[in-house]
CSV table of C-alpha atoms and ligand atoms in Angstrom, one decimal:
chain,number,residue,atom,x,y,z
A,1,UNK,CA,-0.1,0.0,0.1
A,2,UNK,CA,1.3,3.4,-0.9
A,3,UNK,CA,0.7,5.4,2.2
A,4,UNK,CA,1.1,9.0,0.5
A,5,UNK,CA,-1.3,8.0,-2.2
A,6,UNK,CA,-3.8,7.1,0.5
A,7,UNK,CA,-3.3,10.4,2.3
A,8,UNK,CA,-3.8,12.4,-0.8
A,9,UNK,CA,-6.9,10.4,-1.9
A,10,UNK,CA,-10.2,11.7,-1.8
A,11,UNK,CA,-12.8,9.2,-1.7
A,12,UNK,CA,-16.5,10.6,-1.8
A,13,UNK,CA,-17.5,11.8,1.5
A,14,UNK,CA,-14.3,10.6,3.1
A,15,UNK,CA,-12.2,13.5,2.1
A,16,UNK,CA,-10.8,14.4,5.5
A,17,UNK,CA,-8.8,11.8,7.6
A,18,UNK,CA,-8.5,11.0,11.1
A,19,UNK,CA,-5.1,10.0,12.7
A,20,UNK,CA,-4.9,8.7,16.2
A,21,UNK,CA,-1.4,9.5,17.9
A,22,UNK,CA,0.1,6.9,20.1
A,23,UNK,CA,2.9,7.6,22.4
A,24,UNK,CA,4.5,4.4,23.2
A,25,UNK,CA,5.8,6.0,26.5
A,26,UNK,CA,2.2,6.9,27.8
A,27,UNK,CA,0.0,4.2,26.5
A,28,UNK,CA,-0.8,1.0,28.6
A,29,UNK,CA,-1.1,-2.2,26.8
A,30,UNK,CA,-4.6,-3.1,27.7
A,31,UNK,CA,-5.5,0.6,26.6
A,32,UNK,CA,-3.7,0.1,23.3
A,33,UNK,CA,-5.7,-3.1,22.5
A,34,UNK,CA,-8.9,-1.3,23.3
A,35,UNK,CA,-8.0,1.7,21.2
A,36,UNK,CA,-7.2,-0.4,18.2
A,37,UNK,CA,-10.4,-2.3,18.5
A,38,UNK,CA,-12.3,0.9,18.5
A,39,UNK,CA,-10.4,2.5,15.9
A,40,UNK,CA,-10.8,-0.3,13.6
A,41,UNK,CA,-14.5,-0.3,14.1
A,42,UNK,CA,-15.0,3.5,13.6
A,43,UNK,CA,-12.7,3.8,10.5
A,44,UNK,CA,-9.6,5.6,11.9
A,45,UNK,CA,-7.4,6.1,9.0
A,46,UNK,CA,-3.9,6.1,10.4
A,47,UNK,CA,-2.0,5.4,13.5
A,48,UNK,CA,0.8,7.9,14.0
A,49,UNK,CA,3.6,6.3,16.3
A,50,UNK,CA,6.2,8.4,18.3
A,51,UNK,CA,6.9,11.1,21.0
A,52,UNK,CA,9.3,13.7,21.6
A,53,UNK,CA,11.2,11.7,24.0
A,54,UNK,CA,10.8,7.8,24.5
A,55,UNK,CA,12.1,6.4,27.7
A,56,UNK,CA,10.7,2.8,28.0
A,57,UNK,CA,11.6,0.9,24.8
A,58,UNK,CA,8.1,0.3,24.1
A,59,UNK,CA,8.2,1.4,20.5
A,60,UNK,CA,8.8,-2.1,18.9
A,61,UNK,CA,5.9,-3.8,20.9
A,62,UNK,CA,3.6,-0.8,20.3
A,63,UNK,CA,3.9,-1.1,16.6
A,64,UNK,CA,3.8,-5.0,16.5
A,65,UNK,CA,0.5,-4.9,18.7
A,66,UNK,CA,-1.1,-2.6,16.2
A,67,UNK,CA,-0.1,-4.5,13.2
A,68,UNK,CA,-1.3,-7.8,14.7
A,69,UNK,CA,-4.6,-6.5,15.4
A,70,UNK,CA,-5.8,-4.4,12.7
A,71,UNK,CA,-5.1,-3.4,9.1
A,72,UNK,CA,-4.8,0.7,9.8
A,73,UNK,CA,-1.7,1.9,8.5
A,74,UNK,CA,1.1,3.0,11.1
A,75,UNK,CA,3.2,5.9,10.2
A,76,UNK,CA,6.2,6.8,12.3
A,77,UNK,CA,6.2,10.2,13.8
A,78,UNK,CA,9.8,10.3,15.2
A,79,UNK,CA,10.9,12.6,17.8
A,80,UNK,CA,14.5,11.5,17.0
A,81,UNK,CA,16.7,9.1,15.2
A,82,UNK,CA,16.1,6.3,17.5
A,83,UNK,CA,12.6,6.2,16.4
A,84,UNK,CA,13.0,4.1,13.2
A,85,UNK,CA,11.2,0.9,13.1
A,86,UNK,CA,11.0,-1.4,10.4
A,87,UNK,CA,7.8,-2.7,11.5
A,88,UNK,CA,5.8,0.5,10.6
A,89,UNK,CA,4.4,1.1,7.1
A,90,UNK,CA,5.8,4.6,6.7
A,91,UNK,CA,7.7,7.3,8.4
A,92,UNK,CA,7.2,11.1,8.2
A,93,UNK,CA,10.8,12.4,7.4
A,94,UNK,CA,10.2,15.6,9.6
A,95,UNK,CA,12.0,18.8,8.9
A,96,UNK,CA,11.4,21.3,11.6
A,97,UNK,CA,10.9,24.2,9.0
A,98,UNK,CA,9.4,26.5,11.8
A,99,UNK,CA,12.6,26.3,13.6
A,100,UNK,CA,16.3,27.5,12.8
A,101,UNK,CA,18.0,24.5,14.4
A,102,UNK,CA,19.9,23.0,11.7
A,103,UNK,CA,19.9,19.6,13.3
A,104,UNK,CA,16.4,19.4,13.2
A,105,UNK,CA,16.2,21.0,9.7
A,106,UNK,CA,18.8,18.4,8.0
A,107,UNK,CA,21.3,17.1,10.6
A,108,UNK,CA,19.4,14.3,12.2
A,109,UNK,CA,18.2,13.3,8.5
A,110,UNK,CA,21.8,12.8,7.6
A,111,UNK,CA,22.3,10.3,10.3
A,112,UNK,CA,19.2,8.6,9.6
A,113,UNK,CA,19.3,8.4,5.9
A,114,UNK,CA,21.3,5.1,5.4
A,115,UNK,CA,19.2,3.2,7.9
A,116,UNK,CA,16.0,4.7,6.2
A,117,UNK,CA,17.4,3.5,2.6
A,118,UNK,CA,18.0,0.1,4.0
A,119,UNK,CA,14.6,-0.3,5.5
A,120,UNK,CA,11.3,-1.0,3.3
A,121,UNK,CA,9.8,2.2,5.2
A,122,UNK,CA,7.8,4.5,2.9
A,123,UNK,CA,9.6,7.8,3.6
A,124,UNK,CA,7.4,10.9,3.4
A,125,UNK,CA,9.4,14.1,3.4
A,126,UNK,CA,7.1,16.3,5.8
A,127,UNK,CA,7.5,20.1,6.6
A,128,UNK,CA,6.9,20.3,10.4
A,129,UNK,CA,5.7,23.3,11.8
A,130,UNK,CA,5.6,23.8,15.7
A,131,UNK,CA,2.9,26.7,16.6
A,132,UNK,CA,2.8,28.5,19.7
A,133,UNK,CA,0.4,26.7,22.0
A,134,UNK,CA,0.1,28.5,25.6
A,135,UNK,CA,2.7,26.5,27.2
A,136,UNK,CA,6.2,25.1,26.3
A,137,UNK,CA,5.5,21.6,25.2
A,138,UNK,CA,7.8,18.5,25.0
A,139,UNK,CA,8.4,19.0,21.2
A,140,UNK,CA,9.3,22.5,21.4
A,141,UNK,CA,11.7,22.2,24.3
A,142,UNK,CA,13.3,18.9,22.7
A,143,UNK,CA,13.6,20.5,19.2
A,144,UNK,CA,15.3,23.5,21.0
A,145,UNK,CA,13.4,26.0,18.7
A,146,UNK,CA,11.0,28.8,18.8
A,147,UNK,CA,7.4,28.3,17.6
A,148,UNK,CA,5.6,30.2,15.0
A,149,UNK,CA,3.5,32.8,17.1
A,150,UNK,CA,-0.2,31.5,17.1
A,151,UNK,CA,-1.4,35.1,15.5
A,152,UNK,CA,1.1,35.1,12.7
A,153,UNK,CA,-0.7,33.5,10.1
A,154,UNK,CA,1.4,35.1,7.4
A,155,UNK,CA,4.5,33.7,8.8
A,156,UNK,CA,3.0,30.2,9.0
A,157,UNK,CA,1.8,30.4,5.5
A,158,UNK,CA,5.2,31.7,3.9
A,159,UNK,CA,6.8,28.9,5.8
A,160,UNK,CA,4.4,26.2,4.4
A,161,UNK,CA,4.9,27.7,0.9
A,162,UNK,CA,8.7,27.6,1.3
A,163,UNK,CA,8.5,23.9,2.5
A,164,UNK,CA,6.3,23.0,-0.5
A,165,UNK,CA,8.8,24.8,-2.9
A,166,UNK,CA,11.5,22.9,-1.3
A,167,UNK,CA,9.9,19.5,-2.4
A,168,UNK,CA,8.3,18.6,0.9
A,169,UNK,CA,5.2,16.4,0.4
A,170,UNK,CA,3.2,17.2,3.5
A,171,UNK,CA,2.9,20.0,5.9
A,172,UNK,CA,2.1,19.2,9.7
A,173,UNK,CA,1.1,22.1,11.9
A,174,UNK,CA,1.3,21.1,15.4
A,175,UNK,CA,0.6,23.0,18.7
A,176,UNK,CA,2.4,20.1,20.5
A,177,UNK,CA,0.9,17.4,22.6
A,178,UNK,CA,-1.5,18.5,25.4
A,179,UNK,CA,-1.7,22.2,24.1
A,180,UNK,CA,-3.8,24.7,25.7
A,181,UNK,CA,-4.3,26.7,22.5
A,182,UNK,CA,-4.9,24.6,19.2
A,183,UNK,CA,-3.7,25.8,15.9
A,184,UNK,CA,-6.3,28.6,15.1
A,185,UNK,CA,-8.8,28.1,12.3
A,186,UNK,CA,-7.7,31.4,10.8
A,187,UNK,CA,-3.9,30.0,10.5
A,188,UNK,CA,-5.1,26.7,9.3
A,189,UNK,CA,-7.3,28.5,6.7
A,190,UNK,CA,-4.5,30.7,5.4
A,191,UNK,CA,-1.9,28.1,5.2
A,192,UNK,CA,-4.3,25.8,3.2
A,193,UNK,CA,-4.9,28.5,0.7
A,194,UNK,CA,-1.3,28.8,0.1
A,195,UNK,CA,-0.3,25.2,-0.5
A,196,UNK,CA,-1.3,22.3,-2.7
A,197,UNK,CA,0.0,19.6,-0.7
A,198,UNK,CA,-1.9,17.9,2.1
A,199,UNK,CA,-2.1,19.5,5.4
A,200,UNK,CA,-2.1,17.7,9.0
A,201,UNK,CA,-3.0,19.6,12.1
A,202,UNK,CA,-2.6,18.4,15.4
A,203,UNK,CA,-2.0,19.3,19.3
A,204,UNK,CA,-4.6,19.8,22.1
A,205,UNK,CA,-7.8,18.6,20.0
A,206,UNK,CA,-10.0,17.0,22.2
A,207,UNK,CA,-13.8,17.4,21.2
A,208,UNK,CA,-15.4,16.3,18.1
A,209,UNK,CA,-16.6,20.0,17.4
A,210,UNK,CA,-12.9,21.2,17.5
A,211,UNK,CA,-11.9,18.4,15.1
A,212,UNK,CA,-14.7,19.3,12.6
A,213,UNK,CA,-13.5,23.0,12.8
A,214,UNK,CA,-10.0,22.1,12.3
A,215,UNK,CA,-11.1,20.2,9.2
A,216,UNK,CA,-13.5,22.7,8.1
A,217,UNK,CA,-10.8,25.3,8.2
A,218,UNK,CA,-8.5,23.2,5.8
A,219,UNK,CA,-6.8,20.5,7.6
A,220,UNK,CA,-7.0,17.2,5.4
A,221,UNK,CA,-5.8,15.0,8.2
A,222,UNK,CA,-6.6,15.7,12.1
A,223,UNK,CA,-4.6,14.0,14.6
A,224,UNK,CA,-5.5,13.3,18.2
A,225,UNK,CA,-3.5,11.7,21.0
A,226,UNK,CA,-3.8,12.8,24.7
A,227,UNK,CA,-7.6,13.1,24.5
A,228,UNK,CA,-8.0,9.7,23.3
A,229,UNK,CA,-5.7,8.1,25.8
A,230,UNK,CA,-7.8,9.7,28.5
A,231,UNK,CA,-11.1,8.8,26.9
A,232,UNK,CA,-11.2,6.1,24.2
A,233,UNK,CA,-14.8,6.7,23.3
A,234,UNK,CA,-14.0,9.9,21.7
A,235,UNK,CA,-12.8,7.9,18.9
A,236,UNK,CA,-16.4,7.2,17.4
A,237,UNK,CA,-17.7,10.7,17.7
A,238,UNK,CA,-14.4,12.3,16.4
A,239,UNK,CA,-14.2,9.9,13.6
A,240,UNK,CA,-18.0,10.7,12.6
A,241,UNK,CA,-17.1,14.6,12.9
A,242,UNK,CA,-14.0,14.2,10.6
A,243,UNK,CA,-15.5,11.8,7.9
A,244,UNK,CA,-18.8,13.6,7.4
A,245,UNK,CA,-17.5,16.8,6.2
B,1,1GP,C1,1.1,16.2,19.1
B,1,1GP,O1,-0.1,16.6,17.4
B,1,1GP,C2,-0.2,15.8,18.2
B,1,1GP,O2,2.4,16.1,18.5
B,1,1GP,C3,-1.2,15.4,19.2
B,1,1GP,O3,-1.3,16.3,20.1
B,1,1GP,O4,-1.8,14.7,22.1
B,1,1GP,O5,-2.4,17.3,22.1
B,1,1GP,O6,-3.6,15.3,20.7
B,1,1GP,P1,-2.4,15.9,21.5
């Protein structure tokens, strides 16, 4: 299966997609099985797996558990070069284009490249943009970068445009896990108007209404992590909210 084609495909009513983010450090195995089962029943499109910092060596077992229990594609969302795993389907090759830390723009990528080339992972070049979120998130701290201010829609749009012009295939706007402020609809809309590649939005989304609004503003994929770990039942309602647009 070509994951990028799936991301780009717009079949009938299912033009928007819903990704559940699994942080292998936070998730409990029993809860993971429950999430997988409910996700499969409710048309979740992707599992994203990764975290800014993993300390428990649970990445491999998390991916195997997902792969053994459903057909939902698993895309690595790596916080660092240690989060490469051959059992996933694809990997977001994240370049942190909102920041000016050369290690996160290209440095880590050079180190990872030979391992990725030797793997069967589908590599998806992704422009990763961290947006100010009301508190210092793990992604921000670990990446040693500044976020795009939440009210600077033009900066976000120009950054995304530059990312597309550099050949990146996706833009991921992230307020960071557990964000207080989600990415604004105005910023999502401005970015979407200025790019032709798919747009992923996540960080702090915790209700079906918010997921709906994020998609209506222009996100092609909405990502939810924390809120689902806390309340698995949200999967059904958020899936409906995203897929009925
Ligand atoms: C974080 O976009 C993701 O990188 C998801 O954030 O855990 O707050 O849903 P939440």
